[in-house]
Amino acid sequence: MVSIGNQWDTLLSEEWDKEYYQQLRKILKHDYASTVVYPNMHDIFNALKYVDYNDCKVVIIGQDPYHGPGQAHGLSFSVKPGVRVPPSLQNIYKEIESDIGTPQPKNNGNLTRWSNQGVLLLNAVLTVKAGQANSHSKIGWQHLTNEIIRILNNRKKPMVFLLWGAYAGQKQELITNPIHLTLRAAHPSPLSASRGFFGCKHFSKTNDFLIQNGQSPIKW
């Protein structure tokens, strides 16, 4: 039984008993005991712990956690304090500065300051083996994270979904409620940022939408 500590416990209560999650749990139990897996098992559901269902204003969907030592802590694109800012996040910071003029920290990649404002930093896959990108991409996490997206899609309070890159873009089909805003762009990685991420202005567009719908903007 997973305990998140907020409304997500009720909304996801049926998921924990489903066969896919029971199989997923067995794999995780084995892998955490036999090898190095990121993030720490107590951080797996941090995205949900930090942003309750009713408090969510923005969803940023990542693929899977960083697989380097000390990086992942349960929030997409974010790293622990004191860890070098990854290239994709550096490009996110550059676009924020270009878009809304807010200077970004040079040595701080911890995005809990966004989570605390209602930005759900959700990876589609919530764990990864050390040094092996996508190593847990086929063990069942998407069943759970897709359900989280569906639950948010059905909410009657408007929010913004930011889909960066082809992988996140596949989640577009789950977002059918016309009250929400979905913004798509290239992935912010160095390989693709210049092909549509830079200049996307997603941060100002997000805040404009939130203000238009009676919500406070995000302090990016």
GROMACS .gro file of C-alpha atoms in nm:
model
  220
    1MET     CA    1   0.000   0.000   0.000
    2VAL     CA    2   0.140   0.337  -0.105
    3SER     CA    3   0.085   0.637   0.122
    4ILE     CA    4   0.129   0.975  -0.046
    5GLY     CA    5  -0.030   1.180   0.230
    6ASN     CA    6  -0.287   1.386   0.045
    7GLN     CA    7  -0.589   1.355  -0.185
    8TRP     CA    8  -0.393   1.140  -0.430
    9ASP     CA    9  -0.427   0.852  -0.183
   10THR     CA   10  -0.802   0.845  -0.244
   11LEU     CA   11  -0.785   0.914  -0.616
   12LEU     CA   12  -0.531   0.636  -0.679
   13SER     CA   13  -0.649   0.387  -0.415
   14GLU     CA   14  -0.771   0.134  -0.671
   15GLU     CA   15  -0.440   0.133  -0.861
   16TRP     CA   16  -0.231  -0.027  -0.587
   17ASP     CA   17  -0.426  -0.353  -0.596
   18LYS     CA   18  -0.420  -0.392  -0.974
   19GLU     CA   19  -0.211  -0.667  -1.125
   20TYR     CA   20   0.022  -0.431  -1.312
   21TYR     CA   21   0.117  -0.249  -0.992
   22GLN     CA   22   0.166  -0.569  -0.796
   23GLN     CA   23   0.408  -0.688  -1.067
   24LEU     CA   24   0.576  -0.349  -1.074
   25ARG     CA   25   0.621  -0.361  -0.697
   26LYS     CA   26   0.788  -0.703  -0.718
   27ILE     CA   27   1.036  -0.577  -0.978
   28LEU     CA   28   1.114  -0.267  -0.773
   29LYS     CA   29   1.164  -0.470  -0.456
   30HIS     CA   30   1.411  -0.693  -0.638
   31ASP     CA   31   1.599  -0.413  -0.814
   32TYR     CA   32   1.630  -0.185  -0.512
   33ALA     CA   33   1.772  -0.481  -0.316
   34SER     CA   34   2.015  -0.600  -0.584
   35THR     CA   35   2.139  -0.288  -0.767
   36VAL     CA   36   2.138   0.091  -0.753
   37VAL     CA   37   1.806   0.248  -0.851
   38TYR     CA   38   1.715   0.617  -0.864
   39PRO     CA   39   1.556   0.803  -0.698
   40ASN     CA   40   1.571   0.690  -0.338
   41MET     CA   41   1.266   0.472  -0.276
   42HIS     CA   42   1.125   0.733  -0.037
   43ASP     CA   43   1.137   0.995  -0.317
   44ILE     CA   44   0.956   0.798  -0.589
   45PHE     CA   45   0.624   0.977  -0.543
   46ASN     CA   46   0.759   1.322  -0.455
   47ALA     CA   47   0.583   1.487  -0.750
   48LEU     CA   48   0.246   1.384  -0.603
   49LYS     CA   49   0.351   1.450  -0.244
   50TYR     CA   50   0.449   1.808  -0.327
   51VAL     CA   51   0.143   1.892  -0.544
   52ASP     CA   52  -0.198   1.780  -0.427
   53TYR     CA   53  -0.472   1.721  -0.683
   54ASN     CA   54  -0.665   2.041  -0.616
   55ASP     CA   55  -0.349   2.253  -0.600
   56CYS     CA   56  -0.218   2.155  -0.945
   57LYS     CA   57  -0.190   2.446  -1.189
   58VAL     CA   58   0.069   2.317  -1.436
   59VAL     CA   59   0.188   1.970  -1.540
   60ILE     CA   60   0.534   1.927  -1.693
   61ILE     CA   61   0.579   1.573  -1.820
   62GLY     CA   62   0.925   1.420  -1.834
   63GLN     CA   63   1.033   1.076  -1.955
   64ASP     CA   64   1.225   0.902  -1.675
   65PRO     CA   65   1.451   1.010  -1.387
   66TYR     CA   66   1.813   1.117  -1.427
   67HIS     CA   67   2.031   0.809  -1.394
   68GLY     CA   68   2.346   0.972  -1.253
   69PRO     CA   69   2.452   0.968  -0.886
   70GLY     CA   70   2.272   1.214  -0.661
   71GLN     CA   71   2.058   1.370  -0.933
   72ALA     CA   72   1.702   1.233  -0.926
   73HIS     CA   73   1.469   1.310  -0.638
   74GLY     CA   74   1.126   1.240  -0.783
   75LEU     CA   75   1.060   1.557  -0.982
   76SER     CA   76   1.099   1.574  -1.361
   77PHE     CA   77   1.389   1.792  -1.483
   78SER     CA   78   1.487   1.871  -1.122
   79VAL     CA   79   1.804   1.770  -0.935
   80LYS     CA   80   1.899   1.775  -0.569
   81PRO     CA   81   2.062   2.084  -0.417
   82GLY     CA   82   2.433   2.108  -0.488
   83VAL     CA   83   2.413   1.896  -0.804
   84ARG     CA   84   2.527   2.050  -1.131
   85VAL     CA   85   2.236   2.184  -1.339
   86PRO     CA   86   2.176   1.935  -1.625
   87PRO     CA   87   2.188   2.061  -1.986
   88SER     CA   88   1.812   2.032  -2.047
   89LEU     CA   89   1.737   2.235  -1.737
   90GLN     CA   90   1.999   2.490  -1.837
   91ASN     CA   91   1.805   2.537  -2.160
   92ILE     CA   92   1.476   2.565  -1.969
   93TYR     CA   93   1.635   2.840  -1.762
   94LYS     CA   94   1.755   3.016  -2.079
   95GLU     CA   95   1.404   3.012  -2.226
   96ILE     CA   96   1.255   3.149  -1.904
   97GLU     CA   97   1.501   3.440  -1.906
   98SER     CA   98   1.434   3.506  -2.274
   99ASP     CA   99   1.057   3.474  -2.236
  100ILE     CA  100   0.978   3.662  -1.916
  101GLY     CA  101   1.310   3.820  -1.821
  102THR     CA  102   1.346   3.645  -1.487
  103PRO     CA  103   1.712   3.569  -1.405
  104GLN     CA  104   1.763   3.202  -1.323
  105PRO     CA  105   1.998   3.044  -1.068
  106LYS     CA  106   2.326   2.929  -1.219
  107ASN     CA  107   2.404   2.662  -0.962
  108ASN     CA  108   2.065   2.545  -0.839
  109GLY     CA  109   1.865   2.286  -1.029
  110ASN     CA  110   1.623   2.208  -0.748
  111LEU     CA  111   1.273   2.284  -0.877
  112THR     CA  112   1.080   2.232  -0.555
  113ARG     CA  113   1.017   2.607  -0.566
  114TRP     CA  114   0.795   2.534  -0.868
  115SER     CA  115   0.626   2.236  -0.702
  116ASN     CA  116   0.541   2.453  -0.404
  117GLN     CA  117   0.341   2.676  -0.642
  118GLY     CA  118   0.142   2.392  -0.800
  119VAL     CA  119   0.369   2.276  -1.083
  120LEU     CA  120   0.345   1.896  -1.104
  121LEU     CA  121   0.682   1.771  -1.229
  122LEU     CA  122   0.572   1.426  -1.341
  123ASN     CA  123   0.795   1.173  -1.511
  124ALA     CA  124   0.611   0.909  -1.714
  125VAL     CA  125   0.844   0.650  -1.559
  126LEU     CA  126   0.925   0.702  -1.193
  127THR     CA  127   1.240   0.493  -1.144
  128VAL     CA  128   1.558   0.401  -1.332
  129LYS     CA  129   1.863   0.181  -1.281
  130ALA     CA  130   2.188   0.371  -1.225
  131GLY     CA  131   2.357   0.456  -1.554
  132GLN     CA  132   2.085   0.292  -1.763
  133ALA     CA  133   1.842   0.540  -1.915
  134ASN     CA  134   1.492   0.400  -1.976
  135SER     CA  135   1.581   0.078  -1.792
  136HIS     CA  136   1.244   0.080  -1.612
  137SER     CA  137   1.042   0.207  -1.907
  138LYS     CA  138   0.871  -0.126  -1.967
  139ILE     CA  139   0.787  -0.244  -1.616
  140GLY     CA  140   0.444  -0.080  -1.592
  141TRP     CA  141   0.491   0.275  -1.467
  142GLN     CA  142   0.300   0.425  -1.760
  143HIS     CA  143  -0.021   0.255  -1.647
  144LEU     CA  144  -0.006   0.460  -1.329
  145THR     CA  145   0.119   0.789  -1.470
  146ASN     CA  146  -0.130   0.778  -1.758
  147GLU     CA  147  -0.405   0.733  -1.500
  148ILE     CA  148  -0.275   1.038  -1.313
  149ILE     CA  149  -0.296   1.241  -1.634
  150ARG     CA  150  -0.650   1.113  -1.700
  151ILE     CA  151  -0.758   1.208  -1.349
  152LEU     CA  152  -0.621   1.559  -1.394
  153ASN     CA  153  -0.777   1.585  -1.739
  154ASN     CA  154  -1.119   1.518  -1.585
  155ARG     CA  155  -1.080   1.793  -1.327
  156LYS     CA  156  -1.314   2.090  -1.369
  157LYS     CA  157  -1.053   2.347  -1.270
  158PRO     CA  158  -0.836   2.463  -1.565
  159MET     CA  159  -0.465   2.383  -1.575
  160VAL     CA  160  -0.179   2.387  -1.823
  161PHE     CA  161  -0.004   2.079  -1.964
  162LEU     CA  162   0.347   2.139  -2.102
  163LEU     CA  163   0.456   1.864  -2.341
  164TRP     CA  164   0.817   1.892  -2.452
  165GLY     CA  165   0.952   1.647  -2.707
  166ALA     CA  166   0.800   1.356  -2.897
  167TYR     CA  167   0.768   1.129  -2.594
  168ALA     CA  168   0.572   1.379  -2.385
  169GLY     CA  169   0.375   1.473  -2.695
  170GLN     CA  170   0.228   1.122  -2.701
  171LYS     CA  171   0.036   1.212  -2.385
  172GLN     CA  172  -0.167   1.464  -2.585
  173GLU     CA  173  -0.428   1.197  -2.656
  174LEU     CA  174  -0.502   1.168  -2.284
  175ILE     CA  175  -0.579   1.539  -2.253
  176THR     CA  176  -0.923   1.586  -2.403
  177ASN     CA  177  -1.091   1.835  -2.169
  178PRO     CA  178  -1.124   2.168  -2.355
  179ILE     CA  179  -1.095   2.376  -2.037
  180HIS     CA  180  -0.725   2.293  -2.011
  181LEU     CA  181  -0.441   2.445  -2.213
  182THR     CA  182  -0.192   2.210  -2.377
  183LEU     CA  183   0.133   2.355  -2.510
  184ARG     CA  184   0.376   2.148  -2.716
  185ALA     CA  185   0.735   2.216  -2.817
  186ALA     CA  186   1.062   2.040  -2.891
  187HIS     CA  187   1.248   1.887  -2.601
  188PRO     CA  188   1.484   2.125  -2.418
  189SER     CA  189   1.783   1.892  -2.456
  190PRO     CA  190   2.087   2.031  -2.640
  191LEU     CA  191   2.005   1.802  -2.932
  192SER     CA  192   1.666   1.957  -3.001
  193ALA     CA  193   1.619   2.284  -2.808
  194SER     CA  194   1.705   2.496  -3.111
  195ARG     CA  195   1.438   2.315  -3.316
  196GLY     CA  196   1.136   2.463  -3.141
  197PHE     CA  197   1.193   2.484  -2.768
  198PHE     CA  198   1.381   2.812  -2.770
  199GLY     CA  199   1.126   3.081  -2.845
  200CYS     CA  200   0.821   2.871  -2.750
  201LYS     CA  201   0.729   3.121  -2.475
  202HIS     CA  202   0.552   2.853  -2.276
  203PHE     CA  203   0.619   3.025  -1.946
  204SER     CA  204   0.449   3.353  -2.032
  205LYS     CA  205   0.168   3.169  -2.210
  206THR     CA  206   0.115   2.954  -1.902
  207ASN     CA  207   0.096   3.254  -1.672
  208ASP     CA  208  -0.137   3.441  -1.908
  209PHE     CA  209  -0.374   3.142  -1.906
  210LEU     CA  210  -0.365   3.109  -1.528
  211ILE     CA  211  -0.440   3.478  -1.480
  212GLN     CA  212  -0.725   3.463  -1.732
  213ASN     CA  213  -0.873   3.179  -1.528
  214GLY     CA  214  -0.849   3.355  -1.194
  215GLN     CA  215  -0.536   3.182  -1.068
  216SER     CA  216  -0.208   3.330  -0.952
  217PRO     CA  217   0.082   3.304  -1.201
  218ILE     CA  218   0.388   3.090  -1.140
  219LYS     CA  219   0.703   3.266  -1.022
  220TRP     CA  220   0.936   3.088  -1.258
   0.00000   0.00000   0.00000
